[in-house]
Amino acid sequence: MQEVRTILLKKSVFEDNDRAADALRAEMKAKGVCLVNVMSSPGSGKTTLLVALIEALKARYRIGVMEADIDSDVDAVTVAKKTGCRSVQLHTDGMCHLDAGMTAQGLAALGEDLDLIFLENVGNLVCPAEYDTGAALNIVILSVPEGDDKPLKYPLVFQNCDLAVVSKLDALPYFTFDLSRCRENVRMRNPGAQVIAVSAKTGENMEALIQWFISKLENF
Amino acid sequence: MQEVRTILLKKSVFEDNDRAADALRAEMKAKGVCLVNVMSSPGSGKTTLLVALIEALKARYRIGVMEADIDSDVDAVTVAKKTGCRSVQLHTDGMCHLDAGMTAQGLAALGEDLDLIFLENVGNLVCPAEYDTGAALNIVILSVPEGDDKPLKYPLVFQNCDLAVVSKLDALPYFTFDLSRCRENVRMRNPGAQVIAVSAKTGENMEALIQWFISKLENF
């Protein structure tokens, strides 16, 4: 009884959110601002990867960052300090995800005159995948230490992504992680998803990731 | 508006769940069965750690395992095959956490005549911490590759735990993870929590973890 009730409530919340997300996506498209939603587990190296990406892209695009966190501002401070780009912290106050309404609040705080905005979602492979933020692109980061079986266990986030980034590639010698099996697992969930494996620490294969973004932005 | 509505719904769900969890905890206590709720991020090494723990404890206690997963049975099969102990898979069908009602369903499927039951919760540092499962002990696992700052970012799961296990200690040379800072971060959230750092792979310090369980069970 209790479980059924919860699911019904969630459904109505989802429908409201989907409408708000579609409206936000159209608005951003009209302004020519590409919003990228970045999802991953806690500790997958999202912030380190974003800093490296922004360094590589900031001469070409005006970039902003929104960092969602339940209760700290560690990431926003790091990104602002290291890249010098405009950054806001979104405190979710215990919420496990961002929805389109929260994203719109963050965008208003971030201001205008940007080409590319990264939204670092709450570190969580489950709930953020259920709430459309209104982003034009959805990216999931999976780090080598987490294991190549994660697409089997967290289907929705892989099913809904445009790109899966395998991070911490430099840790490959120390963990049993099979990159081909990981690619197969991602493609089982999402045949159209691209998979790019990188190390932000050593720079290995970062160029492929940078080129992926440039090609998406040129065709936005 | 939308956000407020969601939060109110969550509150009433929480209150119902808290009552159900207290009742389940009392029932298990009366039966002399110790239920241990294990929470962590995806890929923290929960299953590997559980297999090692069960191997060390199974001669002394009758152990059962419940593995929660959104959409796979990888873990339940692994645990059953490696330890020979009774194991059930709880498919959450997209839900990001277990509540007391779902836990009770799992316990009914697992059956009687057990001393110790491990509940491997959904891999998620956010939502499982909000729902009391009715467990007697709550454990959070944080793996070295995730970083020592996680107690700052995911306060509730650390605040509510009896024990924080730092896992994948063998990976310490390859990551910037400060064990003392991690202990401080955990204790800032929860001065009473014990922190035990182990490697299930090499066996390093597993004895301390095993002794922690034995002392809890002797005083249950």
Coordinates of C-alpha atoms in Angstrom, one line a residue:
Chain A
M1 CA 0.0 0.0 0.0
Q2 CA 2.7 2.4 1.1
E3 CA 4.9 1.6 -1.9
V4 CA 2.1 2.1 -4.4
R5 CA 1.3 5.5 -2.9
T6 CA 4.9 6.6 -3.2
I7 CA 5.1 5.6 -6.9
L8 CA 2.0 7.5 -7.8
L9 CA 3.3 10.7 -6.2
K10 CA 6.6 10.3 -8.0
K11 CA 4.8 10.0 -11.4
S12 CA 2.9 13.3 -11.0
V13 CA 6.2 15.0 -10.0
F14 CA 7.9 13.5 -13.0
E15 CA 5.2 14.8 -15.4
D16 CA 5.4 18.3 -14.1
N17 CA 9.1 18.2 -14.3
D18 CA 9.2 16.9 -17.8
R19 CA 7.1 19.8 -19.0
A20 CA 9.3 22.3 -17.2
A21 CA 12.4 20.7 -18.6
D22 CA 11.2 20.8 -22.2
A23 CA 10.4 24.5 -21.8
L24 CA 13.8 25.3 -20.3
R25 CA 15.6 23.3 -23.1
A26 CA 13.7 25.3 -25.8
E27 CA 14.5 28.6 -24.0
M28 CA 18.3 27.8 -23.8
K29 CA 18.3 26.6 -27.4
A30 CA 16.8 29.9 -28.5
K31 CA 19.5 31.8 -26.6
G32 CA 22.2 29.6 -28.1
V33 CA 23.4 28.4 -24.7
C34 CA 24.4 24.7 -24.5
L35 CA 23.6 23.2 -21.1
V36 CA 25.4 20.0 -20.2
N37 CA 24.2 17.8 -17.3
V38 CA 27.0 15.8 -15.8
M39 CA 26.0 12.8 -13.7
S40 CA 28.1 10.2 -11.8
S41 CA 28.7 8.4 -8.5
P42 CA 30.3 10.3 -5.6
G43 CA 34.0 10.4 -6.1
S44 CA 34.2 9.6 -9.8
G45 CA 36.4 12.6 -10.5
K46 CA 33.7 14.8 -12.0
T47 CA 35.2 18.0 -10.7
T48 CA 38.8 17.2 -11.8
L49 CA 37.5 16.2 -15.2
L50 CA 35.5 19.4 -15.5
V51 CA 38.5 21.6 -14.6
A52 CA 40.6 19.9 -17.3
L53 CA 37.8 20.3 -19.9
I54 CA 37.2 23.9 -19.1
E55 CA 40.9 24.7 -19.3
A56 CA 40.9 23.2 -22.8
L57 CA 37.7 24.9 -24.0
K58 CA 37.7 28.3 -22.3
A59 CA 39.6 30.2 -25.0
R60 CA 36.9 29.1 -27.5
Y61 CA 33.7 29.4 -25.5
R62 CA 32.3 31.5 -22.6
I63 CA 31.8 28.9 -20.0
G64 CA 29.8 28.8 -16.7
V65 CA 29.5 26.1 -14.1
M66 CA 26.8 25.1 -11.6
E67 CA 27.9 22.7 -8.9
A68 CA 25.1 20.9 -7.1
D69 CA 25.9 19.6 -3.6
I70 CA 23.9 18.5 -0.7
D71 CA 25.8 20.4 1.9
S72 CA 29.2 21.8 0.9
D73 CA 30.8 24.3 -1.5
V74 CA 34.1 22.4 -2.0
D75 CA 33.5 21.9 -5.8
A76 CA 32.4 25.4 -6.8
V77 CA 35.3 26.9 -5.0
T78 CA 37.7 24.5 -6.7
V79 CA 36.4 25.1 -10.2
A80 CA 36.3 28.9 -9.8
K81 CA 39.8 29.0 -8.3
K82 CA 41.4 26.7 -10.9
T83 CA 39.7 27.9 -14.1
G84 CA 38.6 31.5 -13.3
C85 CA 35.3 30.8 -14.9
R86 CA 31.9 31.9 -13.5
S87 CA 30.6 29.3 -11.0
V88 CA 27.7 29.0 -8.7
Q89 CA 27.0 26.4 -6.0
L90 CA 23.5 24.9 -5.8
H91 CA 22.8 23.7 -2.3
T92 CA 20.2 21.0 -2.6
D93 CA 19.6 20.8 1.2
G94 CA 19.4 17.0 1.3
M95 CA 17.7 16.5 -2.1
C96 CA 19.2 13.6 -4.0
H97 CA 18.9 15.2 -7.5
L98 CA 18.3 18.4 -9.4
D99 CA 15.1 19.0 -11.3
A100 CA 14.3 21.6 -14.1
G101 CA 13.0 24.1 -11.5
M102 CA 16.2 24.0 -9.5
T103 CA 18.3 24.2 -12.7
A104 CA 16.4 27.3 -13.8
Q105 CA 17.1 28.9 -10.4
G106 CA 20.8 28.2 -10.9
L107 CA 20.8 29.5 -14.4
A108 CA 19.3 32.8 -13.3
A109 CA 22.0 33.2 -10.6
L110 CA 24.7 32.4 -13.2
G111 CA 23.6 35.2 -15.5
E112 CA 23.7 35.8 -19.3
D113 CA 26.4 35.9 -22.0
L114 CA 27.6 32.3 -21.8
D115 CA 27.9 29.7 -24.6
L116 CA 28.4 26.6 -22.6
I117 CA 27.2 25.7 -19.1
F118 CA 28.2 22.6 -17.2
L119 CA 25.8 21.4 -14.5
E120 CA 27.5 19.1 -12.1
N121 CA 24.6 17.1 -10.7
V122 CA 24.5 15.5 -7.2
G123 CA 26.8 12.5 -7.0
N124 CA 24.3 9.7 -7.4
L125 CA 23.7 7.3 -10.3
V126 CA 20.1 6.7 -9.5
C127 CA 17.8 9.7 -8.8
P128 CA 19.4 12.4 -11.1
A129 CA 18.7 10.1 -14.1
E130 CA 15.0 10.2 -13.3
Y131 CA 14.7 14.0 -13.4
D132 CA 15.2 15.8 -16.7
T133 CA 17.1 19.0 -15.9
G134 CA 16.4 20.6 -19.3
A135 CA 20.0 20.1 -20.4
A136 CA 20.8 19.7 -24.1
L137 CA 23.4 17.0 -23.4
N138 CA 23.5 14.4 -20.7
I139 CA 26.8 12.9 -19.7
V140 CA 27.6 10.1 -17.3
I141 CA 31.0 9.6 -15.8
L142 CA 32.1 6.1 -14.6
S143 CA 35.5 5.8 -13.0
V144 CA 37.7 2.7 -13.4
P145 CA 37.7 1.9 -9.6
E146 CA 33.9 1.6 -9.7
G147 CA 33.9 -1.4 -12.0
D148 CA 32.8 -2.2 -15.5
D149 CA 29.5 -3.7 -14.4
K150 CA 27.8 -0.4 -13.4
P151 CA 25.7 0.0 -16.6
L152 CA 24.1 -3.4 -15.6
K153 CA 23.2 -2.0 -12.1
Y154 CA 22.2 1.6 -12.9
P155 CA 20.4 1.2 -16.2
L156 CA 18.5 4.5 -16.5
V157 CA 21.5 6.9 -16.3
F158 CA 23.3 5.0 -19.0
Q159 CA 20.1 4.6 -21.1
N160 CA 19.5 8.4 -21.1
C161 CA 23.1 9.6 -21.7
D162 CA 24.6 11.1 -24.9
L163 CA 28.1 10.2 -23.8
A164 CA 29.6 7.9 -21.2
V165 CA 33.0 9.0 -20.0
V166 CA 35.2 6.4 -18.4
S167 CA 37.4 8.4 -16.0
K168 CA 40.6 7.6 -14.0
L169 CA 42.0 5.6 -16.8
D170 CA 45.4 5.9 -15.2
A171 CA 44.1 3.5 -12.4
L172 CA 43.5 0.7 -14.9
P173 CA 46.6 -1.3 -13.9
Y174 CA 45.4 -1.5 -10.2
F175 CA 41.8 -2.6 -10.8
T176 CA 40.0 -5.4 -12.6
F177 CA 38.2 -3.3 -15.1
D178 CA 37.7 -4.5 -18.7
L179 CA 37.2 -1.5 -21.0
S180 CA 35.7 -3.6 -23.8
R181 CA 33.2 -5.2 -21.4
C182 CA 32.3 -1.7 -20.1
R183 CA 31.7 -0.5 -23.7
E184 CA 29.4 -3.6 -24.3
N185 CA 27.5 -3.0 -21.1
V186 CA 26.9 0.7 -22.0
R187 CA 25.8 -0.2 -25.5
M188 CA 23.4 -2.8 -24.2
R189 CA 21.6 0.0 -22.3
N190 CA 22.1 2.5 -25.1
P191 CA 23.3 1.6 -28.5
G192 CA 23.7 5.2 -29.5
A193 CA 25.8 6.3 -26.6
Q194 CA 29.4 7.2 -27.3
V195 CA 32.0 5.9 -24.8
I196 CA 35.3 7.8 -24.3
A197 CA 37.9 6.7 -21.8
V198 CA 40.2 9.3 -20.4
S199 CA 42.6 10.3 -17.6
A200 CA 42.3 13.9 -16.5
K201 CA 45.3 13.3 -14.3
T202 CA 47.7 12.2 -17.1
G203 CA 45.8 13.8 -20.0
E204 CA 45.5 10.5 -21.7
N205 CA 42.8 10.7 -24.5
M206 CA 41.5 14.0 -23.2
E207 CA 41.8 15.3 -26.8
A208 CA 39.0 12.9 -28.0
L209 CA 36.7 14.2 -25.2
I210 CA 37.5 17.9 -26.1
Q211 CA 36.8 17.2 -29.8
W212 CA 33.5 15.5 -28.9
F213 CA 32.4 18.8 -27.1
I214 CA 33.6 21.0 -30.0
S215 CA 31.7 19.0 -32.6
K216 CA 28.5 19.1 -30.4
L217 CA 28.8 22.8 -29.9
E218 CA 29.5 23.5 -33.6
N219 CA 26.3 21.7 -34.5
F220 CA 24.2 23.1 -31.6
Chain B
M1 CA 5.9 25.7 -5.4
Q2 CA 6.7 22.4 -7.0
E3 CA 9.7 21.9 -4.6
V4 CA 7.6 22.5 -1.5
R5 CA 5.0 20.0 -2.5
T6 CA 7.6 17.3 -3.0
I7 CA 9.1 17.9 0.4
L8 CA 5.8 17.7 2.2
L9 CA 5.0 14.3 0.5
K10 CA 8.5 13.0 1.5
K11 CA 7.8 14.0 5.1
S12 CA 4.7 11.9 5.4
V13 CA 6.4 9.0 3.7
F14 CA 9.3 9.3 6.2
E15 CA 7.0 9.2 9.2
D16 CA 5.1 6.1 8.1
N17 CA 8.5 4.5 7.3
D18 CA 10.0 5.4 10.7
R19 CA 7.1 3.7 12.5
A20 CA 7.4 0.6 10.4
A21 CA 11.2 0.5 10.9
D22 CA 10.9 0.7 14.7
A23 CA 8.4 -2.2 14.7
L24 CA 10.6 -4.3 12.4
R25 CA 13.7 -3.6 14.6
A26 CA 11.8 -4.7 17.8
E27 CA 10.6 -7.8 16.0
M28 CA 14.1 -8.8 14.9
K29 CA 15.6 -8.0 18.3
A30 CA 13.0 -10.3 19.9
K31 CA 14.0 -13.1 17.5
G32 CA 17.7 -12.5 18.2
V33 CA 18.5 -11.7 14.6
C34 CA 20.9 -8.9 14.0
L35 CA 20.1 -7.0 10.8
V36 CA 23.0 -4.9 9.3
N37 CA 22.2 -2.3 6.7
V38 CA 25.3 -1.7 4.4
M39 CA 25.3 1.6 2.5
S40 CA 27.8 3.0 0.0
S41 CA 28.3 4.6 -3.4
P42 CA 28.2 2.4 -6.5
G43 CA 31.5 0.5 -6.9
S44 CA 32.8 0.9 -3.4
G45 CA 33.5 -2.8 -3.1
K46 CA 30.5 -3.6 -0.9
T47 CA 30.0 -7.1 -2.3
T48 CA 33.7 -8.1 -2.2
L49 CA 33.9 -6.9 1.4
L50 CA 30.8 -8.8 2.4
V51 CA 32.1 -12.0 0.8
A52 CA 35.3 -11.7 2.9
L53 CA 33.4 -10.8 6.1
I54 CA 31.0 -13.7 5.6
E55 CA 33.8 -16.2 5.0
A56 CA 35.4 -15.1 8.4
L57 CA 32.1 -15.2 10.3
K58 CA 30.1 -18.1 8.9
A59 CA 31.5 -20.7 11.1
R60 CA 30.3 -18.8 14.1
Y61 CA 27.0 -17.4 13.0
R62 CA 24.1 -18.5 10.6
I63 CA 24.3 -15.7 8.0
G64 CA 21.9 -14.5 5.4
V65 CA 22.3 -11.8 2.7
M66 CA 19.8 -9.6 1.0
E67 CA 21.2 -7.8 -2.1
A68 CA 19.2 -4.8 -3.3
D69 CA 19.7 -3.8 -6.9
I70 CA 17.7 -1.7 -9.3
D71 CA 17.9 -4.1 -12.2
S72 CA 20.4 -7.0 -12.0
D73 CA 21.2 -10.0 -9.9
V74 CA 25.0 -9.9 -10.2
D75 CA 25.6 -9.5 -6.5
A76 CA 23.3 -12.1 -5.1
V77 CA 24.7 -14.7 -7.4
T78 CA 28.3 -13.7 -6.5
V79 CA 27.6 -13.9 -2.8
A80 CA 25.7 -17.2 -2.9
K81 CA 28.3 -18.8 -5.1
K82 CA 31.3 -17.6 -3.1
T83 CA 30.1 -18.1 0.4
G84 CA 27.4 -20.7 0.1
C85 CA 25.2 -18.7 2.4
R86 CA 21.5 -18.0 2.0
S87 CA 21.0 -15.0 -0.3
V88 CA 18.0 -13.2 -1.9
Q89 CA 18.0 -10.5 -4.5
L90 CA 15.7 -7.5 -4.0
H91 CA 14.8 -5.9 -7.2
T92 CA 13.9 -2.3 -6.5
D93 CA 12.6 -1.7 -10.0
G94 CA 14.1 1.8 -10.3
M95 CA 13.7 2.8 -6.6
C96 CA 16.8 4.5 -5.2
H97 CA 16.6 3.1 -1.7
L98 CA 15.1 0.4 0.5
D99 CA 12.5 1.3 3.1
A100 CA 11.3 -0.8 6.1
G101 CA 8.4 -2.4 4.1
M102 CA 10.7 -3.6 1.3
T103 CA 13.2 -4.9 3.9
A104 CA 10.4 -6.8 5.7
Q105 CA 9.5 -8.5 2.3
G106 CA 13.1 -9.5 1.8
L107 CA 13.3 -10.9 5.3
A108 CA 10.2 -13.0 4.8
A109 CA 11.7 -14.4 1.6
L110 CA 15.0 -15.2 3.3
G111 CA 13.3 -17.3 6.0
E112 CA 14.0 -18.1 9.7
D113 CA 16.9 -19.6 11.7
L114 CA 19.5 -17.0 11.1
D115 CA 21.7 -15.0 13.5
L116 CA 23.1 -12.3 11.3
I117 CA 21.6 -10.8 8.1
F118 CA 23.4 -8.3 5.9
L119 CA 21.3 -6.0 3.8
E120 CA 23.3 -4.6 0.9
N121 CA 21.4 -1.4 0.1
V122 CA 21.2 0.3 -3.3
G123 CA 24.5 1.9 -4.2
N124 CA 23.7 5.5 -3.4
L125 CA 25.1 7.8 -0.6
V126 CA 22.0 10.0 -0.6
C127 CA 18.5 8.4 -0.5
P128 CA 19.2 5.1 1.5
A129 CA 20.3 7.3 4.4
E130 CA 16.9 8.9 4.5
Y131 CA 14.9 5.7 4.9
D132 CA 15.3 3.7 8.1
T133 CA 15.3 0.0 7.1
G134 CA 14.7 -1.3 10.6
A135 CA 18.3 -2.5 10.8
A136 CA 20.0 -2.8 14.2
L137 CA 23.3 -1.6 12.8
N138 CA 24.0 0.9 10.0
I139 CA 27.3 0.8 8.1
V140 CA 28.7 3.0 5.4
I141 CA 31.5 2.0 3.1
L142 CA 33.7 4.6 1.6
S143 CA 36.4 3.5 -0.9
V144 CA 39.8 5.1 -1.2
P145 CA 39.3 6.1 -4.9
E146 CA 36.2 8.2 -3.9
G147 CA 38.2 10.7 -1.9
D148 CA 38.4 11.6 1.8
D149 CA 36.0 14.6 1.4
K150 CA 32.8 12.4 1.0
P151 CA 31.6 12.9 4.6
L152 CA 31.5 16.7 3.8
K153 CA 29.3 16.1 0.8
Y154 CA 27.0 13.3 1.9
P155 CA 26.4 14.3 5.6
L156 CA 23.3 12.2 6.5
V157 CA 24.7 8.7 5.7
F158 CA 27.8 9.4 7.9
Q159 CA 25.7 11.1 10.6
N160 CA 23.5 8.0 10.9
C161 CA 26.1 5.2 10.8
D162 CA 27.5 3.1 13.6
L163 CA 30.6 2.3 11.6
A164 CA 32.4 3.8 8.6
V165 CA 34.5 1.3 6.7
V166 CA 37.2 2.8 4.5
S167 CA 37.6 0.1 1.7
K168 CA 40.2 -0.5 -1.0
L169 CA 43.0 0.5 1.3
D170 CA 45.4 -1.3 -1.1
A171 CA 44.7 1.5 -3.6
L172 CA 46.1 4.2 -1.1
P173 CA 49.4 4.6 -3.0
Y174 CA 47.6 5.6 -6.2
F175 CA 45.2 8.2 -5.0
T176 CA 45.4 11.4 -2.9
F177 CA 43.4 10.1 0.0
D178 CA 44.4 11.2 3.6
L179 CA 43.2 8.7 6.1
S180 CA 43.5 11.1 9.1
R181 CA 41.5 13.8 7.3
C182 CA 38.9 11.2 6.4
R183 CA 38.6 10.2 10.1
E184 CA 38.2 13.8 11.0
N185 CA 35.6 14.4 8.4
V186 CA 33.6 11.4 9.6
R187 CA 33.8 12.4 13.2
M188 CA 32.7 16.0 12.4
R189 CA 29.5 14.4 11.2
N190 CA 29.3 11.8 13.8
P191 CA 31.6 11.9 16.9
G192 CA 30.5 8.4 18.0
A193 CA 31.1 6.6 14.7
Q194 CA 34.0 4.1 14.5
V195 CA 36.2 4.2 11.4
I196 CA 38.0 1.0 10.3
A197 CA 40.1 1.0 7.1
V198 CA 40.6 -2.3 5.4
S199 CA 41.5 -4.0 2.1
A200 CA 39.3 -7.0 1.4
K201 CA 41.7 -7.8 -1.5
T202 CA 44.9 -8.1 0.6
G203 CA 43.2 -8.8 3.9
E204 CA 44.9 -5.8 5.5
N205 CA 43.2 -4.9 8.8
M206 CA 40.2 -7.2 8.1
E207 CA 40.7 -8.7 11.6
A208 CA 39.7 -5.4 13.2
L209 CA 36.5 -5.3 11.2
I210 CA 35.7 -9.0 12.0
Q211 CA 36.3 -8.3 15.7
W212 CA 34.0 -5.2 15.6
F213 CA 31.1 -7.5 14.3
I214 CA 31.8 -10.2 16.9
S215 CA 31.7 -7.7 19.7
K216 CA 28.5 -6.2 18.4
L217 CA 26.9 -9.6 18.1
E218 CA 28.0 -10.7 21.5
N219 CA 26.3 -7.7 23.0
F220 CA 23.2 -7.9 20.8

